[in-house]
CSV table of C-alpha atoms in Angstrom, one decimal:
chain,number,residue,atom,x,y,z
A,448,UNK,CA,-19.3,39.0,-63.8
A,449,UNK,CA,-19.6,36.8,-60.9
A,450,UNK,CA,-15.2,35.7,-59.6
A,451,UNK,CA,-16.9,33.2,-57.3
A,452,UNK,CA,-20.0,30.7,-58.1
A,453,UNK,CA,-21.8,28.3,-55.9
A,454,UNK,CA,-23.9,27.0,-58.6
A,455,UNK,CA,-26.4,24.7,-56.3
A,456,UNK,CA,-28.4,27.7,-54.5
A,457,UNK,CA,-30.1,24.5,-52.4
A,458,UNK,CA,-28.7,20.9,-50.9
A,459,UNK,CA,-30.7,18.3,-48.9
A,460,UNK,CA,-28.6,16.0,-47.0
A,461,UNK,CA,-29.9,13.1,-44.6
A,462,UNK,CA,-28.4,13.5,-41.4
A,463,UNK,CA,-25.3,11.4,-40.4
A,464,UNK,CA,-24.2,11.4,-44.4
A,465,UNK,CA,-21.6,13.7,-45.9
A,466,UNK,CA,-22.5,16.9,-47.4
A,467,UNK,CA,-21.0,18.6,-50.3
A,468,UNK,CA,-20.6,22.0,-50.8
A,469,UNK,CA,-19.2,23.3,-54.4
A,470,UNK,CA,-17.3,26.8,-55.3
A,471,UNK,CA,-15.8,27.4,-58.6
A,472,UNK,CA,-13.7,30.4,-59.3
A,473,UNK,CA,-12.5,32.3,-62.1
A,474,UNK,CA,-9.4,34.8,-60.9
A,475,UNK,CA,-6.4,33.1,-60.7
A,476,UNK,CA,-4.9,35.4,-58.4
A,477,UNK,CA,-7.0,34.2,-56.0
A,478,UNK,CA,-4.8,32.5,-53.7
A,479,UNK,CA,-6.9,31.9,-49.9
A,480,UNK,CA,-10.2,31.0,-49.6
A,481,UNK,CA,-13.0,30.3,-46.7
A,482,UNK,CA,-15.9,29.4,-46.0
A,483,UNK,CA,-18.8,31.0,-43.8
A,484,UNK,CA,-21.7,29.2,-42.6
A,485,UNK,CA,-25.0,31.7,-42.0
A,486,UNK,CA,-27.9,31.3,-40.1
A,487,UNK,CA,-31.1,33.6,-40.2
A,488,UNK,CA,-30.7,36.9,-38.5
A,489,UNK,CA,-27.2,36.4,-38.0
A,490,UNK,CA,-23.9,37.7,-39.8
A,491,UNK,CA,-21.5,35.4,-41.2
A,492,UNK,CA,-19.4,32.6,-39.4
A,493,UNK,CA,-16.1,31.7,-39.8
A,494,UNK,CA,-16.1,28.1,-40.7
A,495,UNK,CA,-12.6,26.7,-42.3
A,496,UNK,CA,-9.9,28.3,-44.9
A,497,UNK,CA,-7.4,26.8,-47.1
A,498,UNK,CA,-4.2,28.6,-48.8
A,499,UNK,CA,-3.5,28.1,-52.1
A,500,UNK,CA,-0.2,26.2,-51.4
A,501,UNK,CA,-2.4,23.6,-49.8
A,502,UNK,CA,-4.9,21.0,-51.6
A,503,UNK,CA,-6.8,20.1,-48.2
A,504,UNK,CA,-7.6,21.5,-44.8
A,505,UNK,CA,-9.3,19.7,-42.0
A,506,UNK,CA,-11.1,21.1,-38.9
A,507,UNK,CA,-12.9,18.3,-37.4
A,508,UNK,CA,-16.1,17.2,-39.3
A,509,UNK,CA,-15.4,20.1,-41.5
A,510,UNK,CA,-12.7,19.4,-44.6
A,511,UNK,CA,-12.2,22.0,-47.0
A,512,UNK,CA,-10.6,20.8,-50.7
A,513,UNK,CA,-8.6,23.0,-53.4
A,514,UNK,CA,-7.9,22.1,-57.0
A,515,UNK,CA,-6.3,25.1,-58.5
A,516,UNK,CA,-6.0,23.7,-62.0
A,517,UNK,CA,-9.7,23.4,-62.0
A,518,UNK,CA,-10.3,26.6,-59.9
A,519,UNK,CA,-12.4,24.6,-57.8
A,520,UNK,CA,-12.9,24.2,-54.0
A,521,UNK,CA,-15.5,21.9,-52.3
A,522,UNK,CA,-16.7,21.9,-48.5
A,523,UNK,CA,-17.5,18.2,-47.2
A,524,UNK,CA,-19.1,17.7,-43.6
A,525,UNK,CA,-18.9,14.8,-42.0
A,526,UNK,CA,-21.2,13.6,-40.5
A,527,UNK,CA,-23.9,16.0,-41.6
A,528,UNK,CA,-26.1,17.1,-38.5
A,529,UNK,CA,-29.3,18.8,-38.4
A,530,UNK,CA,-27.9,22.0,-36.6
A,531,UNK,CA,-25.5,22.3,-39.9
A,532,UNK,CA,-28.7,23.0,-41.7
A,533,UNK,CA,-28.0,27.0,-42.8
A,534,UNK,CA,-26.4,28.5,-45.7
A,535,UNK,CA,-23.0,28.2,-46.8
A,536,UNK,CA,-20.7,30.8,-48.8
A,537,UNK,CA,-17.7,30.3,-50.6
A,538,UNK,CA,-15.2,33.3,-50.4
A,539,UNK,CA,-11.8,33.9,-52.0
A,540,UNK,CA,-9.2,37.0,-51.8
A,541,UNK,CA,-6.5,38.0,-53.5
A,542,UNK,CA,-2.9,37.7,-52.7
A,543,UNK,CA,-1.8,40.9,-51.8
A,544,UNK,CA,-4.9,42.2,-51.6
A,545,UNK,CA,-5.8,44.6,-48.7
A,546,UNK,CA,-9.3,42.5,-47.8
A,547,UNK,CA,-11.1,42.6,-50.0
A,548,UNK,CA,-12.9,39.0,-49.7
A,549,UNK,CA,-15.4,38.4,-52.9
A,550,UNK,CA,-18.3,36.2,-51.8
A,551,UNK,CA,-20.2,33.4,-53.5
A,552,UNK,CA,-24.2,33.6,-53.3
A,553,UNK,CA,-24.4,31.0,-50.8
A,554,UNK,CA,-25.9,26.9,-51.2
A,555,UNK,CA,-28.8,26.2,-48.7
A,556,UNK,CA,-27.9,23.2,-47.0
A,557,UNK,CA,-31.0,21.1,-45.5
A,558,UNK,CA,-29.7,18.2,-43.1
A,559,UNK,CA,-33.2,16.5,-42.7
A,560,UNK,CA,-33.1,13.7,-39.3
B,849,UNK,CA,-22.3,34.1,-29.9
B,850,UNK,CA,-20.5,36.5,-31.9
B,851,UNK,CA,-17.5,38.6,-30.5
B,852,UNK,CA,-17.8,41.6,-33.1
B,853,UNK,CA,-20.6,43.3,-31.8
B,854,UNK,CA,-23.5,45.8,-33.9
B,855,UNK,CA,-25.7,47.9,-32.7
B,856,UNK,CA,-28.6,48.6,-33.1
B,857,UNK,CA,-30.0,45.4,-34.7
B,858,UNK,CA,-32.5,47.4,-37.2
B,859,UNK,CA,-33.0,50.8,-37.7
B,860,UNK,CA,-36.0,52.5,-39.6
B,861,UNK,CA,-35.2,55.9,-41.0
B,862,UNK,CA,-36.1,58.4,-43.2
B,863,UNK,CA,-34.5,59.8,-46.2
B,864,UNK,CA,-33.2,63.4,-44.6
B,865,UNK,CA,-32.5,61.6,-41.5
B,866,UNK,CA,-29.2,61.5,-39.9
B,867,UNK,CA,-28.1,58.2,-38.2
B,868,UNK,CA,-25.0,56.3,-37.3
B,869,UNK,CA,-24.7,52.5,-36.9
B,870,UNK,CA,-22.2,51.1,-34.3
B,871,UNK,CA,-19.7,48.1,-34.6
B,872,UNK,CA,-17.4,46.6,-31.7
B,873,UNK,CA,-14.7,44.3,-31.1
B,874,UNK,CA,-12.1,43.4,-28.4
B,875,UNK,CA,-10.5,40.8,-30.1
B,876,UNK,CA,-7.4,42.7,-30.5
B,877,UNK,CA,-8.3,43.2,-34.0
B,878,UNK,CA,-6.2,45.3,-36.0
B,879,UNK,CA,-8.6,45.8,-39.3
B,880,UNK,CA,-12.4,46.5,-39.5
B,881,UNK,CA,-14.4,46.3,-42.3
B,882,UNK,CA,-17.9,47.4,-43.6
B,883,UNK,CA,-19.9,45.3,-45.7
B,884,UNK,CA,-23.1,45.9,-47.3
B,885,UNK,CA,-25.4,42.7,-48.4
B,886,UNK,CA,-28.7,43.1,-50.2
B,887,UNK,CA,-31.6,40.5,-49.7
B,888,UNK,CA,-30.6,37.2,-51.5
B,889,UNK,CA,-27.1,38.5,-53.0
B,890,UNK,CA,-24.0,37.8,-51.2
B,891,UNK,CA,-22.1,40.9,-48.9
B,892,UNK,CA,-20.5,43.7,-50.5
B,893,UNK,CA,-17.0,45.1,-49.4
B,894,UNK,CA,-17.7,49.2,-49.0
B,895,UNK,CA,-14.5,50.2,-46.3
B,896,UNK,CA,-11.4,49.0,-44.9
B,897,UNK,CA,-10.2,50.4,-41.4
B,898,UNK,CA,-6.6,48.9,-40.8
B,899,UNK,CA,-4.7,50.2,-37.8
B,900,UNK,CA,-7.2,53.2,-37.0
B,901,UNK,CA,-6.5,54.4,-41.1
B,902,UNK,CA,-9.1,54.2,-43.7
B,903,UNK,CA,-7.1,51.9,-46.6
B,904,UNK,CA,-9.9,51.1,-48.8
B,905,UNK,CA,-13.0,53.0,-50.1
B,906,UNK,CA,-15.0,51.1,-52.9
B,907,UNK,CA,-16.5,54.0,-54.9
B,908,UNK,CA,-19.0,54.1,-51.9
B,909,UNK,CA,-21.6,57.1,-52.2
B,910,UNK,CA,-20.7,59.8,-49.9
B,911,UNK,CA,-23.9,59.5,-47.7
B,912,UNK,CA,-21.9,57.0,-46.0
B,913,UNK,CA,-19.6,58.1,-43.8
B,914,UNK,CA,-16.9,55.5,-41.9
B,915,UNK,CA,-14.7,56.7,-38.5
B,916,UNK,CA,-13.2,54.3,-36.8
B,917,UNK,CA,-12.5,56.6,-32.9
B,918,UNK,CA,-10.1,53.4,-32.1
B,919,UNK,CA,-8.7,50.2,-32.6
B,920,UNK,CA,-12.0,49.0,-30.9
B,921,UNK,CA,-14.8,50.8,-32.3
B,922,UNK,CA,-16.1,51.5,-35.9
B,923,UNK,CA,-19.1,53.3,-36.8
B,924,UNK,CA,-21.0,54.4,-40.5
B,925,UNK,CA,-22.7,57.5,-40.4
B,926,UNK,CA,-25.6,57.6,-42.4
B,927,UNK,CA,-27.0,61.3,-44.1
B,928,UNK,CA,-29.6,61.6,-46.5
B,929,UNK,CA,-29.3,58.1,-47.8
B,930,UNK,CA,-32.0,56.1,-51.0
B,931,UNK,CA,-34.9,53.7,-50.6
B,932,UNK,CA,-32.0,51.4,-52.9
B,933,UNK,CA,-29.5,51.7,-49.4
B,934,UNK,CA,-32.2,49.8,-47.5
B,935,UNK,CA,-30.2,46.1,-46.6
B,936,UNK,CA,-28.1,44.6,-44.4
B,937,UNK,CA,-25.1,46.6,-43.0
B,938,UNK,CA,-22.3,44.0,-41.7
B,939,UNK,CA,-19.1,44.9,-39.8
B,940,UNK,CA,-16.3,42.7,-39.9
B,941,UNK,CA,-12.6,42.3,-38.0
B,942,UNK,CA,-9.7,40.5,-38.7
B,943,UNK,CA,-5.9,40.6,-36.8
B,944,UNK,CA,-4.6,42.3,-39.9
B,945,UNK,CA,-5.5,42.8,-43.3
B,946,UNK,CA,-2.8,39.9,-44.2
B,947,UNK,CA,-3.5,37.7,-47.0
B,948,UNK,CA,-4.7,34.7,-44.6
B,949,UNK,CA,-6.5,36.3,-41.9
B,950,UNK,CA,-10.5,35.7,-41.9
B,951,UNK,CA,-12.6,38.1,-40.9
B,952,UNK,CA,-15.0,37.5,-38.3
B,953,UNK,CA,-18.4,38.9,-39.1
B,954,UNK,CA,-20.9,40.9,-36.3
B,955,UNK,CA,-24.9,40.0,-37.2
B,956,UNK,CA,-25.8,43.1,-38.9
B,957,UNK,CA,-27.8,46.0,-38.7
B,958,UNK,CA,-30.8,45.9,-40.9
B,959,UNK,CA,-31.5,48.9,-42.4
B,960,UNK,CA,-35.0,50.4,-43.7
B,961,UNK,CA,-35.1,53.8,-46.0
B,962,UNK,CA,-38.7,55.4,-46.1
């Protein structure tokens, strides 16, 4: 049973609009969350995280939202650019939790020019 | 480029082979981590190293084998291992295993079982 769903696997995105990026979530003890950003032939990168005491984090075009009622957390870049073309995953991790970070299955995002 | 280092980028091996992959950081990173990530599906916890000390072992088979020699260095020895182990073997640090440190993620060694 999947704790973590990215339900798009694909986005296309025209560059210099904003591109979202959806996570739900089903364990409420999740309580900090990131997201990675992947390109081929390369491990994960660290994008942006966001506690659960926080609603919203912002790291230049990259602003990460968190609505814990709805168990919901939602990546927007802006502006999109084609080198942001890759794929995203959602990941969350208990508190208390000694690492273990459970991972989406990643959203393709296309930023066409 | 990344700062948490793998080696070697693939590695083609048989079944009653013996083989270690290698994973560097000098980050100062306190905990390493081994993840395992199969071709479409999203990357699987399989060790924790935190402060030189195995803390976490999820139910991995015993072909793997984790040592971490130092706070710098953390390699998976690989005995006798499946066609089904073939994937993508990533090594991750973080400063601590604390509840809001990410983990920085090497690119993976890409593993082939004949």
């Amino acid at each position: 049973d999947q704790q973590v769903k990215q339900n798009s696997p694909s986005l296309s995105v025209q560059e210099g609009r904003i591109s979202i990026l959806n996570c739900d979530y089903t364990n409420s003890m999740f309580d900090y969350f990131l997201w990675y950003k992947k390109y081929p032939a390369e491990g994960p990168t660290f994008l942006i995280s966001i506690s659960s005491i926080k609603d919203k984090n912002e790291d230049g075009r990259f602003t990460v939202f968190l609505n814990k009622s709805a168990k919901h957390l939602s990546l927007h870049i802006v502006p999109s650019q084609p080198g942001d073309s890759a794929v995203y995953f959602c990941a969350a991790k208990e508190g208390g939790s000694q690492g273990n970070l459970i991972f989406g299955k990643g959203t393709k995002l296309s930023v066409k020019p | 480029d990344t700062e948490v280092t793998q080696t070697p980028k693939h590695l083609v091996m048989g079944m009653t082979n013996k083989k270690s992959l290698k994973c560097e950081q000098h980050m100062g990173h306190r905990a390493m981590y081994w993840y395992k990530q199969k071709a479409k599906k999203p990357p699987e916890l399989m060790f924790v190293y935190s402060y030189e000390k195995l803390s976490i072992n999820e139910s991995v088979p015993s072909r793997f084998s984790p040592e971490c020699p130092n706070s710098s260095l953390l390699n998976l020895h690989l005995h006798a291992l499946q066609p089904e182990d073939s994937a993508l073997y990533l090594c991750a640090s973080s400063q601590g295993e604390g509840w809001d440190q990410p983990q920085h993620f090497g690119d993976g060694t890409r593993l082939s079982i004949l």
